[in-house]
PDB file of C-alpha atoms in Angstrom:
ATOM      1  CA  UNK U   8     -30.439 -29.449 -20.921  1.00 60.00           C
ATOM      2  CA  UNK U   9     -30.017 -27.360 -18.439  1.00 75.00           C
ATOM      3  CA  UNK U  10     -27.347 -27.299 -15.781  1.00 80.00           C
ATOM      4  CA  UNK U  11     -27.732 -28.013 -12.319  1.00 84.00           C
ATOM      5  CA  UNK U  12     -27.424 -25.212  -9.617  1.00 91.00           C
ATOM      6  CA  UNK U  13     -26.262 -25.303  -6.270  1.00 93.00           C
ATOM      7  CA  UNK U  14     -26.944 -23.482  -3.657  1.00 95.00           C
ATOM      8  CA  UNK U  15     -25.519 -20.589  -1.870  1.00 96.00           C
ATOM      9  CA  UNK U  16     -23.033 -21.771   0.564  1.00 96.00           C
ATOM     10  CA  UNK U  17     -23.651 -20.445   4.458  1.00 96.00           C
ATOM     11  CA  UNK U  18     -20.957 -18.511   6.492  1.00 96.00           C
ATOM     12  CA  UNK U  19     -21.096 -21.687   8.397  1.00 96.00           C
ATOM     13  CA  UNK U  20     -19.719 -23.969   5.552  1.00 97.00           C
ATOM     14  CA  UNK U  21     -17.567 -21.119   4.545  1.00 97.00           C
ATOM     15  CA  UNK U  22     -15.667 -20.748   7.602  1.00 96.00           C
ATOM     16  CA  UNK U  23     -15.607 -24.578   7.748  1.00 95.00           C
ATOM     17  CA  UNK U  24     -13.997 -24.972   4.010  1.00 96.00           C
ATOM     18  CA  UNK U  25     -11.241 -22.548   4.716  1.00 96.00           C
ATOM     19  CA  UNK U  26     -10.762 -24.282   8.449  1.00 95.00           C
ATOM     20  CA  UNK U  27      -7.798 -25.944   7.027  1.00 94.00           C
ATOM     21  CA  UNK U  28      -6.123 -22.661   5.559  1.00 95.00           C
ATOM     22  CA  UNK U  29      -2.918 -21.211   7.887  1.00 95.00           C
ATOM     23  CA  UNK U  30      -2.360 -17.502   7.658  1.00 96.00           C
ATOM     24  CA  UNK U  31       0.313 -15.934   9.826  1.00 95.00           C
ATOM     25  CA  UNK U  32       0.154 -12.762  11.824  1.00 95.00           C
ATOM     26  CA  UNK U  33       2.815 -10.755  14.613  1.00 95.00           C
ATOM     27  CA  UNK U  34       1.361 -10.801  17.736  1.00 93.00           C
ATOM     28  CA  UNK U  35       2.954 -10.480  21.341  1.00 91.00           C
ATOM     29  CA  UNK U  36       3.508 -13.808  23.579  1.00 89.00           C
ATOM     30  CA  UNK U  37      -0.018 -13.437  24.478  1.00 88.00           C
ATOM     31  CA  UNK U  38      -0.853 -13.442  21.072  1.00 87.00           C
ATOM     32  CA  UNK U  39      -2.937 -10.588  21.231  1.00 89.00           C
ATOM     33  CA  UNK U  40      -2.129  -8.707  17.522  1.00 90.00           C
ATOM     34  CA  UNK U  41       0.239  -6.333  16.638  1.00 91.00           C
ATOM     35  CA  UNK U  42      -2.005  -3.215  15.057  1.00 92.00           C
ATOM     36  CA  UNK U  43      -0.070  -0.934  12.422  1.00 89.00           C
ATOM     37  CA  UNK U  44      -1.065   2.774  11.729  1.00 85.00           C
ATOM     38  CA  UNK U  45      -1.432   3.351   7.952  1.00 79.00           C
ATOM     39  CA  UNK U  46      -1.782   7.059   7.642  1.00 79.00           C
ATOM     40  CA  UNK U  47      -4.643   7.664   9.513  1.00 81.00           C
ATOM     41  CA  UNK U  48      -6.116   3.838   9.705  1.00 86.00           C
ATOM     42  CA  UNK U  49      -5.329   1.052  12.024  1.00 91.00           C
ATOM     43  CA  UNK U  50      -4.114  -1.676   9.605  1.00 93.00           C
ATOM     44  CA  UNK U  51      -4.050  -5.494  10.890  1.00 95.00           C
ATOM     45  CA  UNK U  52      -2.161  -7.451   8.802  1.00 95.00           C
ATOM     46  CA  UNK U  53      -2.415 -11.506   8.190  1.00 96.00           C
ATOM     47  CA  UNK U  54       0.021 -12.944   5.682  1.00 97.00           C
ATOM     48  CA  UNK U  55      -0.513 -15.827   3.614  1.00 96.00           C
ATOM     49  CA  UNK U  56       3.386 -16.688   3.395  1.00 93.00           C
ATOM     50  CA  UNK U  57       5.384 -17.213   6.689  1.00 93.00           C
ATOM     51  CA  UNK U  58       8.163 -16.075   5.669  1.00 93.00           C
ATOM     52  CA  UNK U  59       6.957 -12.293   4.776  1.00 94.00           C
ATOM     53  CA  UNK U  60       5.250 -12.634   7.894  1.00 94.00           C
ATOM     54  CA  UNK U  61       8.949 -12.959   9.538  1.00 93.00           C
ATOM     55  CA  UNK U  62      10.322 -10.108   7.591  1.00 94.00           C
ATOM     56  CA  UNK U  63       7.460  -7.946   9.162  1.00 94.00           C
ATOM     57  CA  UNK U  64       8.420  -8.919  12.441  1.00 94.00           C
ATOM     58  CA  UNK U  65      12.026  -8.332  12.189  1.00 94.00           C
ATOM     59  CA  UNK U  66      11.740  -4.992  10.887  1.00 93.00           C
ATOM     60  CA  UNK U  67       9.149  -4.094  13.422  1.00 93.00           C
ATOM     61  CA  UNK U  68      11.963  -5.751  16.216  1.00 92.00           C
ATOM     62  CA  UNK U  69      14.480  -3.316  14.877  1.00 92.00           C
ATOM     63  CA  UNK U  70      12.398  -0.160  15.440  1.00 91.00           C
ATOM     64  CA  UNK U  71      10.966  -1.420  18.569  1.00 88.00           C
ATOM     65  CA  UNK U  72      13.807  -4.070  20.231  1.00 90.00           C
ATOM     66  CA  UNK U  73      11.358  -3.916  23.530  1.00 91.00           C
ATOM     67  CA  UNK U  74       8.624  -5.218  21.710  1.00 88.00           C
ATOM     68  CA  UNK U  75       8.530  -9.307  22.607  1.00 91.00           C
ATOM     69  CA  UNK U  76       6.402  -9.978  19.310  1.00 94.00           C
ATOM     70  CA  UNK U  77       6.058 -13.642  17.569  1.00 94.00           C
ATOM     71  CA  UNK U  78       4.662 -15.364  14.497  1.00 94.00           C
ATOM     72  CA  UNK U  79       0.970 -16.652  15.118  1.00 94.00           C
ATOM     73  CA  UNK U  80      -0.840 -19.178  12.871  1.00 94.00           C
ATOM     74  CA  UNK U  81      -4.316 -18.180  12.460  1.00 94.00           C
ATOM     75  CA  UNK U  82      -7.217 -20.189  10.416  1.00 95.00           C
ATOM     76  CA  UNK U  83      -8.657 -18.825   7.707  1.00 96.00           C
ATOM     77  CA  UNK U  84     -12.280 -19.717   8.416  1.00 96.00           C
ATOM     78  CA  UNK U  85     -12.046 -18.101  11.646  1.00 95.00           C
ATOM     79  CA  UNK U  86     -10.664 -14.716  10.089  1.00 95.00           C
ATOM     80  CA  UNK U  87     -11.961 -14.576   6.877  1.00 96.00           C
ATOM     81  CA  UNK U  88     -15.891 -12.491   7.223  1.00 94.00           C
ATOM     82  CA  UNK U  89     -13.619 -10.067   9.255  1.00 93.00           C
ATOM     83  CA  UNK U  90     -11.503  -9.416   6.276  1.00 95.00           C
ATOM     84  CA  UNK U  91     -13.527  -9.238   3.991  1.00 93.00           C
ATOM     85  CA  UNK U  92     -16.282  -6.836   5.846  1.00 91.00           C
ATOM     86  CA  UNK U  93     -12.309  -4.969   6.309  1.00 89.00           C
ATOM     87  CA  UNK U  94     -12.269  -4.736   2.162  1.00 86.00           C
ATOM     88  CA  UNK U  95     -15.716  -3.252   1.583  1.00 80.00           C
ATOM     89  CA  UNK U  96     -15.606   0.575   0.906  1.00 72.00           C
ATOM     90  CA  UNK U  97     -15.789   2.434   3.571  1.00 59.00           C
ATOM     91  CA  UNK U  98     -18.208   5.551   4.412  1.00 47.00           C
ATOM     92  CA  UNK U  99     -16.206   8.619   3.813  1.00 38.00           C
ATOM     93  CA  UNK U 100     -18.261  11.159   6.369  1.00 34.00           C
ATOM     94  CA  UNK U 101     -17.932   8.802   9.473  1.00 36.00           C
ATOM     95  CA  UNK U 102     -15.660  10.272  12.122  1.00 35.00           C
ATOM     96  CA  UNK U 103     -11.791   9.397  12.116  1.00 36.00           C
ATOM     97  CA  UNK U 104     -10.849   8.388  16.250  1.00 34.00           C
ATOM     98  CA  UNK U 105      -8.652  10.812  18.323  1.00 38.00           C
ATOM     99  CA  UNK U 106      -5.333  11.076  18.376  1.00 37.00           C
ATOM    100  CA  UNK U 107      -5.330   9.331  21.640  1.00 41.00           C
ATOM    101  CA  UNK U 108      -7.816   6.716  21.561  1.00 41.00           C
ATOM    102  CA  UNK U 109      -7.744   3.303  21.306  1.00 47.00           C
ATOM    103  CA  UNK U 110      -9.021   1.648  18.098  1.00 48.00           C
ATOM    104  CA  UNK U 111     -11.727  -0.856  18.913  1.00 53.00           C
ATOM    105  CA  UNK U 112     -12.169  -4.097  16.984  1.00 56.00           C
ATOM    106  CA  UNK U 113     -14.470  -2.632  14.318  1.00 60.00           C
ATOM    107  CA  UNK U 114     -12.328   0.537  13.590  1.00 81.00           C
ATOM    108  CA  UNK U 115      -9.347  -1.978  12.444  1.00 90.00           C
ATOM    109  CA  UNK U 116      -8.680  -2.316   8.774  1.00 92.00           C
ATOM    110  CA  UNK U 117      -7.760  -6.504   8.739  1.00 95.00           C
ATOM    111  CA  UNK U 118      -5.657  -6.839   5.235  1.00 95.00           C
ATOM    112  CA  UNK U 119      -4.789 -10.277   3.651  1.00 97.00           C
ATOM    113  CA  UNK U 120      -1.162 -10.047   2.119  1.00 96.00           C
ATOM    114  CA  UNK U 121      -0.472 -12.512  -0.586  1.00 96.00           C
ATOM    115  CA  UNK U 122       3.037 -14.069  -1.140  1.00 94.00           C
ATOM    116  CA  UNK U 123       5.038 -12.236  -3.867  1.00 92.00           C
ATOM    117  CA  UNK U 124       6.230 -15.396  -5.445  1.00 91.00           C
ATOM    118  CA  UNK U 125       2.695 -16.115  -5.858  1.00 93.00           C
ATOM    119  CA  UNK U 126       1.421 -12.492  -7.103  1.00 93.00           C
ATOM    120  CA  UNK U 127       4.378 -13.098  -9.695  1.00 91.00           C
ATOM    121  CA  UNK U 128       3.131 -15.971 -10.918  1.00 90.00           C
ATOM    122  CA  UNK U 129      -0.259 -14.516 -11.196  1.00 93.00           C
ATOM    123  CA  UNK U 130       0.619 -11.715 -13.133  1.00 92.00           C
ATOM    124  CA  UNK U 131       3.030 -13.901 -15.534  1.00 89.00           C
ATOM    125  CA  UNK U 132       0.295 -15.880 -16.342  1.00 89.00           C
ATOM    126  CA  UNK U 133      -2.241 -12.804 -17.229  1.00 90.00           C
ATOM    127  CA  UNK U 134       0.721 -11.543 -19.295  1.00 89.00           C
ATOM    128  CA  UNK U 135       2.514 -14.093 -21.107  1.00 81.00           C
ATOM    129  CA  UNK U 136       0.832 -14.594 -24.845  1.00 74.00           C
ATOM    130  CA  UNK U 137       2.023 -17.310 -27.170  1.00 72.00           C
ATOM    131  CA  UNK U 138       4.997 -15.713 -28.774  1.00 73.00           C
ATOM    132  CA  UNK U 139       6.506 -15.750 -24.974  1.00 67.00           C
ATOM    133  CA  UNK U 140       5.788 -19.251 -24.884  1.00 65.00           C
ATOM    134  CA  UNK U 141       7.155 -20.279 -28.077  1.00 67.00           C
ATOM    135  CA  UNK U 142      10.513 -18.384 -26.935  1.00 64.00           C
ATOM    136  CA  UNK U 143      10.751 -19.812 -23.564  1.00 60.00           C
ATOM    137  CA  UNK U 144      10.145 -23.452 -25.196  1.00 59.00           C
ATOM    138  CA  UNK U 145      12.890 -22.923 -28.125  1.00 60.00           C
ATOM    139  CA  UNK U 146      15.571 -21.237 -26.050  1.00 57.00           C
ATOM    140  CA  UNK U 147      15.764 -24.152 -23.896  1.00 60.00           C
ATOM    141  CA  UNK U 148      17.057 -22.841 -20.503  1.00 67.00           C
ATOM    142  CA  UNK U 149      15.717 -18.786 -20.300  1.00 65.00           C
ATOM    143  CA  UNK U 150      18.359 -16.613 -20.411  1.00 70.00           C
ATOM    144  CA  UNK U 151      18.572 -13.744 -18.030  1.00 68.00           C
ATOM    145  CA  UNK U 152      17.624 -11.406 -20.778  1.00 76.00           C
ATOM    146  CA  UNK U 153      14.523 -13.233 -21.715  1.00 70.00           C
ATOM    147  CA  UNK U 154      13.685 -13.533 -18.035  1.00 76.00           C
ATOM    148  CA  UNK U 155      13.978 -10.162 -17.281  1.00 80.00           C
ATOM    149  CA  UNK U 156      11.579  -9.450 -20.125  1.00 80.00           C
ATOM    150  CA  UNK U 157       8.730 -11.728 -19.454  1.00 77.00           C
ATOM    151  CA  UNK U 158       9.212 -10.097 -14.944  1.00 82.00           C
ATOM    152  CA  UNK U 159       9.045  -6.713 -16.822  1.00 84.00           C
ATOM    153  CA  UNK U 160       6.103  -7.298 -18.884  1.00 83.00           C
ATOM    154  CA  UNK U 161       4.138  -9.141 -15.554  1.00 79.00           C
ATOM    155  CA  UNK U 162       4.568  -5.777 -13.582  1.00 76.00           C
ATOM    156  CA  UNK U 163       4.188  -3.395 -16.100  1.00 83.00           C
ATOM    157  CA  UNK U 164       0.875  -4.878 -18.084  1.00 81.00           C
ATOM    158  CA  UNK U 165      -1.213  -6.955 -15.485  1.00 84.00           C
ATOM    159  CA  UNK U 166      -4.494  -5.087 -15.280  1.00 84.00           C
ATOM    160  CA  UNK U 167      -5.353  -7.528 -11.642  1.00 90.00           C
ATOM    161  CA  UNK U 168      -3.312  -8.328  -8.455  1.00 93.00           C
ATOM    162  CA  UNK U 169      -1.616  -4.947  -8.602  1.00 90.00           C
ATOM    163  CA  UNK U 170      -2.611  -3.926  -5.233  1.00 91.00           C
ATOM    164  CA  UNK U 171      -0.630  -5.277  -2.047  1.00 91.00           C
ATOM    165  CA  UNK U 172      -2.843  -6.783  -0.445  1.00 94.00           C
ATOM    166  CA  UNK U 173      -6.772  -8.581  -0.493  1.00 95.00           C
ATOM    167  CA  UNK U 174      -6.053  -9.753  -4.059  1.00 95.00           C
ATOM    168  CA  UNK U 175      -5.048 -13.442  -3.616  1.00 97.00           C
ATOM    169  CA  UNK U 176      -4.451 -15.606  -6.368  1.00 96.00           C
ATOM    170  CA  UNK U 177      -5.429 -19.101  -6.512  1.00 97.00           C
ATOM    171  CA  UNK U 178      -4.371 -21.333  -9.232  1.00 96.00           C
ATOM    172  CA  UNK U 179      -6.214 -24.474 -10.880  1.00 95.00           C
ATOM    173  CA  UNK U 180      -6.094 -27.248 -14.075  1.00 93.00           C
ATOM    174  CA  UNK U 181      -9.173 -28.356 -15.009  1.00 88.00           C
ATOM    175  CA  UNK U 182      -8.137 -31.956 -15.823  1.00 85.00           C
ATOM    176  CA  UNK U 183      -6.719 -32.694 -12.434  1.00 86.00           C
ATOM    177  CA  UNK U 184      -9.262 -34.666  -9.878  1.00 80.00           C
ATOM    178  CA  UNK U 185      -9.169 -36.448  -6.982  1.00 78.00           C
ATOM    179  CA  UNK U 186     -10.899 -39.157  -5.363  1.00 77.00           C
ATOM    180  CA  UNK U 187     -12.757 -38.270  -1.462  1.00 75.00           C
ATOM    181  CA  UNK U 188     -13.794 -41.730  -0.086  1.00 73.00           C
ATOM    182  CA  UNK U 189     -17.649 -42.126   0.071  1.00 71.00           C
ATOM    183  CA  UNK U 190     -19.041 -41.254   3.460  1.00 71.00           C
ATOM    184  CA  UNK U 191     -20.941 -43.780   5.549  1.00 74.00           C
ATOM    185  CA  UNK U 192     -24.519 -42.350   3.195  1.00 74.00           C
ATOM    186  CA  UNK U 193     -22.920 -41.823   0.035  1.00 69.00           C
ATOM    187  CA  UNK U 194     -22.423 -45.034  -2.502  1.00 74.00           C
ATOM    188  CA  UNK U 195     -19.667 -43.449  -4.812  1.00 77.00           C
ATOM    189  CA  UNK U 196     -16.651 -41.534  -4.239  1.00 77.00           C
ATOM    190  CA  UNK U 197     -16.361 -37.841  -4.508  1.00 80.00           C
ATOM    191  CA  UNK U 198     -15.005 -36.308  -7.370  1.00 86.00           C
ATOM    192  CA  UNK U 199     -13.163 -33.450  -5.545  1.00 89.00           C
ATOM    193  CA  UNK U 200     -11.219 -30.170  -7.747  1.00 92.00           C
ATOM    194  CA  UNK U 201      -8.215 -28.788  -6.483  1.00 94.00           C
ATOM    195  CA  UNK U 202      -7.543 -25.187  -6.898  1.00 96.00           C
ATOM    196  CA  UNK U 203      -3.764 -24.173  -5.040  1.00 96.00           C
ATOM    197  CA  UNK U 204      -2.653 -20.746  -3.462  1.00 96.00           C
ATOM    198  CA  UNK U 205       1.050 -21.976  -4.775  1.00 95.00           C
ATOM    199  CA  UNK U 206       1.676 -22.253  -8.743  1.00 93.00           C
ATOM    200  CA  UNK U 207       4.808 -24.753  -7.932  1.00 92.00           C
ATOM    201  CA  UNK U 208       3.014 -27.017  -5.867  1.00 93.00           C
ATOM    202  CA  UNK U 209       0.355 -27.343  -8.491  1.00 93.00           C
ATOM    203  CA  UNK U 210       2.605 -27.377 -11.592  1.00 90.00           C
ATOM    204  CA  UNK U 211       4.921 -30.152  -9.339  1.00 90.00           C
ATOM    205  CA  UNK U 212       1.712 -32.111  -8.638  1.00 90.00           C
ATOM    206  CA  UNK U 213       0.383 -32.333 -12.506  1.00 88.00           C
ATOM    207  CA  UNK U 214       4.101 -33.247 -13.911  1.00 86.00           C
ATOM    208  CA  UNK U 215       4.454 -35.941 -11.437  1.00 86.00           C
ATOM    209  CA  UNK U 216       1.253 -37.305 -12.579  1.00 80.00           C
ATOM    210  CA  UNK U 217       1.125 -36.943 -15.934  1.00 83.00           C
ATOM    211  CA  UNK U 218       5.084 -38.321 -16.306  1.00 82.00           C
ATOM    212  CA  UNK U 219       3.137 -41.730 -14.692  1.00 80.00           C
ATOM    213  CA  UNK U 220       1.146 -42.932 -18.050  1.00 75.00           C
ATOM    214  CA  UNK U 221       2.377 -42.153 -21.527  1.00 75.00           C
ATOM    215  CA  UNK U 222      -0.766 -40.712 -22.675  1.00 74.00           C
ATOM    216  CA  UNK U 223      -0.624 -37.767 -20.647  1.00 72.00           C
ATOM    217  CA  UNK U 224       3.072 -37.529 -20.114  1.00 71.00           C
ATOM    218  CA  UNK U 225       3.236 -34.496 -23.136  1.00 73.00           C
ATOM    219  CA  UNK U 226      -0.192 -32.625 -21.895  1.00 77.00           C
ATOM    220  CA  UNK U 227       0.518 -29.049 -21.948  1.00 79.00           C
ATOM    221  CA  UNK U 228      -1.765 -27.893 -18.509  1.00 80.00           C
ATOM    222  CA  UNK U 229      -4.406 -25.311 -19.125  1.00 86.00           C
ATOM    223  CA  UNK U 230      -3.446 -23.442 -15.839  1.00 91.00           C
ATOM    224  CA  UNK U 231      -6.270 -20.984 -14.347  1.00 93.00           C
ATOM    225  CA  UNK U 232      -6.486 -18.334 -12.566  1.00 95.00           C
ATOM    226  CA  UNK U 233      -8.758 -16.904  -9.949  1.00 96.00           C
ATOM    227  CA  UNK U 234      -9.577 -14.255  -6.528  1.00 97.00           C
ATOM    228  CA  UNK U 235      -9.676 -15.965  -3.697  1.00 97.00           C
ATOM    229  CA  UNK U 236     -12.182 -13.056  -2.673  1.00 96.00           C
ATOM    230  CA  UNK U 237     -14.437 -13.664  -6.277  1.00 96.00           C
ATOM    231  CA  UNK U 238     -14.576 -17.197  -5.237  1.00 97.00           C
ATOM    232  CA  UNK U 239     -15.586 -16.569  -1.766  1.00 97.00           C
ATOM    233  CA  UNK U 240     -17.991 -14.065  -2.721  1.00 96.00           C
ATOM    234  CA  UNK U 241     -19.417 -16.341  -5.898  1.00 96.00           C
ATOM    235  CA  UNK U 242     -19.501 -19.213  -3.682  1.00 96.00           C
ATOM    236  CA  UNK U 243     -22.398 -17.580  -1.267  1.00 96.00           C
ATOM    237  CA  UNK U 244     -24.730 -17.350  -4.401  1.00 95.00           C
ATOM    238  CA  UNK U 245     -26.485 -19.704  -6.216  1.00 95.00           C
ATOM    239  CA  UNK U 246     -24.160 -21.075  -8.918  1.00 92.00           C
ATOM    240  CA  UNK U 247     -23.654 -23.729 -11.941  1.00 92.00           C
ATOM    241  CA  UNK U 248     -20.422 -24.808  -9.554  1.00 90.00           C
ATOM    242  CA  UNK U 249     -20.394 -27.416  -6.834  1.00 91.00           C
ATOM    243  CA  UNK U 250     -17.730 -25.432  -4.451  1.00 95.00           C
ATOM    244  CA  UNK U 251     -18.162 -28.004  -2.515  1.00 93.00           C
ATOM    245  CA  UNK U 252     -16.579 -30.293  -4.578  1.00 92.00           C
ATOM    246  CA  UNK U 253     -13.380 -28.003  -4.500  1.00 95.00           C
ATOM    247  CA  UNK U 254     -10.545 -28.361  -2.082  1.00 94.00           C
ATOM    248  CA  UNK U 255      -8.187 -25.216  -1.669  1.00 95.00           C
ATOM    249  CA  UNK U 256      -4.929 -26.250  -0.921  1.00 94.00           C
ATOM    250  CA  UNK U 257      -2.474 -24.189   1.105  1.00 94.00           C
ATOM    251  CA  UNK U 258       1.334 -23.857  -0.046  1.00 93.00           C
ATOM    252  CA  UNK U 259       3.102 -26.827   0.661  1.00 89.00           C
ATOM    253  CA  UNK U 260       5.870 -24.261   2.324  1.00 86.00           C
ATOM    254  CA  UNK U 261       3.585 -23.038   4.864  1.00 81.00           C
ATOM    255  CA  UNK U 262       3.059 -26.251   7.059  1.00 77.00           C
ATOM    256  CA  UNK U 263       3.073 -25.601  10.935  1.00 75.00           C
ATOM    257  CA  UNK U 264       4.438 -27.894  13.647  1.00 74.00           C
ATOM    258  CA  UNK U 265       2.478 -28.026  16.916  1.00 71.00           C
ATOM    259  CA  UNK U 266       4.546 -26.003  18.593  1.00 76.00           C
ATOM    260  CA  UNK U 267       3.475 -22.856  16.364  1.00 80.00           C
ATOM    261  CA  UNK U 268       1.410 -20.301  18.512  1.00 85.00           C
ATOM    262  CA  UNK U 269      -2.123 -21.075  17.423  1.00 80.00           C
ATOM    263  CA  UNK U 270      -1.688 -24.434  15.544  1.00 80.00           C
ATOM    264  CA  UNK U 271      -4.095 -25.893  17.719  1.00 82.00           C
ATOM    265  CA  UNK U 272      -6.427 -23.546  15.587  1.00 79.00           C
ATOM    266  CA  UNK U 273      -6.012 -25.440  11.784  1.00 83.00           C
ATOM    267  CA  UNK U 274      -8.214 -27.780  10.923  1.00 77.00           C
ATOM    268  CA  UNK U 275      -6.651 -31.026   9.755  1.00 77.00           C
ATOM    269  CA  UNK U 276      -6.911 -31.184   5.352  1.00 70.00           C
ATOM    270  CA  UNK U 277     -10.338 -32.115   4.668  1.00 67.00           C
ATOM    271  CA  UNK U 278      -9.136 -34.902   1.863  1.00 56.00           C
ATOM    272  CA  UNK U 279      -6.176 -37.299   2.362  1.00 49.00           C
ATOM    273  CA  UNK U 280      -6.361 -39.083  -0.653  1.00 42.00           C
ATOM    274  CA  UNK U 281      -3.489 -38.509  -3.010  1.00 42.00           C
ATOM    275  CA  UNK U 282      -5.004 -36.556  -6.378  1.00 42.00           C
ATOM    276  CA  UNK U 283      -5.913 -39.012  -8.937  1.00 41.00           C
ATOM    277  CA  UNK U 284      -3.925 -39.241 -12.393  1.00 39.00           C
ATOM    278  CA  UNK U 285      -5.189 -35.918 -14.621  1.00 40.00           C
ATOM    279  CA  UNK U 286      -6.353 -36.580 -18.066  1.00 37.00           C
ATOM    280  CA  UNK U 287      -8.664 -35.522 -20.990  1.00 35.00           C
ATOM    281  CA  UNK U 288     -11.459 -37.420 -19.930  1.00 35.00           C
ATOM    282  CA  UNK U 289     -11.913 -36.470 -16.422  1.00 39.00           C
ATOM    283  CA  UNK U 290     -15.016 -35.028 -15.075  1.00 37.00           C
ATOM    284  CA  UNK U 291     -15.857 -31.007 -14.604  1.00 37.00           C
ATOM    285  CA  UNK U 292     -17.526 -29.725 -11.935  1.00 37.00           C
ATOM    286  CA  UNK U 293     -18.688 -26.564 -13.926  1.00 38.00           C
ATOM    287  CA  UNK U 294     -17.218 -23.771 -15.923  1.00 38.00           C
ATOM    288  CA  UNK U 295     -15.486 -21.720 -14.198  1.00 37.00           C
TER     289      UNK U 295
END
């Protein structure tokens, strides 16, 4: 038989399924941004990790200590079309601006930085084949040798998120679901996939639910990977996947109190339910 499609999300739904999403930028108290000069481009930069977002900020407060600059929280939704029209290839013949003229909104490159700890990850898992694994799992505790080997082979051999920034990775398990509660017109619950920007908040998730039932308390995960831009951009076509039935889920270390400039701005999580207990015979929402 053959599969269901769904249809092509709008920029409307888009903006609204990555409402939820903080990204982090340096701005001034006004929180009008901070633009960079990248050779000859106007670079605006939004981080996905806070705390690289503070290490820009510093070093830009030690070569400028007049600047009065501080960390924004932006959402996602709201930013995201302008980022990615930012990562299409450029015309090489139009006209670069004079040296003295102010860029206007359209002449900024906006750039989407992933978190390193992240990119690692990414690259570990596009790297690592079994004999790695078998190592790591007989050696016990890695040594720093082994360590060093498995880092070396992530940067050396990853053919994808080489580049510094607009590659962001997003990490899922199949087997892990959660239950939305039916809306007012719907007479089951929601079988919702997660897919994660952090790797440890999705490996911490599936060993504290698989260490609740013996059956699954051995189950190896089948982490993986994806673009956050190949998703965005797959998710506006028709498709044998139900994005809408998949919840991205910032990194756990990126949570904003109130009182961070632009909170107001991030939608609340679209699911509160806690995920429900991963195992073999849980429903897919589509090959990914």
């Amino acid at each position: 038989a053959e599969r269901p499609k769904y249809p092509a999300m709008s920029s409307e739904e888009i903006e609204d399924w990555l409402a939820h999403i903080p990204v982090f930028a340096v701005t001034d108290k006004e929180g009008q941004g901070v633009v960079l000069k990248s050779n000859a481009t106007s670079v605006f930069y939004f981080f996905m990790n806070v705390e690289m977002a503070n290490a820009t900020m510093n070093g830009l407060k030690q070569e400028n200590p007049e600047m009065d600059l501080q960390i924004s929280a932006f959402s996602l939704g709201k930013i995201w079309f302008r980022i990615r029209e930012s990562a299409k290839p450029k015309d090489a013949t139009l006209e670069k601006l004079d040296e003295g003229s102010a860029p206007s909104q359209s002449d900024i490159d906006y750039r989407l930085v992933p978190s390193n700890r992240d990119i690692l990850g990414a690259r570990m898992l596009l790297t690592m084949d079994e004999k790695d694994s078998e190592e790591l799992k007989a050696g016990g505790t890695p040594t720093y040798e082994m360590t060093k080997k498995i880092i070396e082979k992530a940067y050396n051999e990853s053919t994808k998120f080489k580049d510094p920034y607009n590659e962001i990775p997003v990490f899922l398990i199949q087997q892990m679901r959660m239950q939305k509660k039916p809306e007012e017109n719907e007479v089951e619950p929601v079988t919702i996939l997660p897919m994660y920007f952090n790797l440890q908040d999705m490996v911490g998730i599936w060993q504290k639910f698989t260490a609740q039932s013996p059956d699954t308390a051995n189950m190896e995960p089948a982490i993986q990977l994806m673009d956050l831009f190949e998703i965005l951009d797959k998710a506006q076509e028709e498709t044998e996947v139900d994005w809408r039935n998949v919840l991205l889920v910032p990194s756990a270390a990126n949570q904003i109190s109130q009182g961070t400039p632009g909170a107001e701005s991030i939608a609340q999580s679209p699911v509160d339910d806690s995920p429900g207990g991963p195992g073999p015979g849980a429903q897919t929402l589509g090959d990914l």
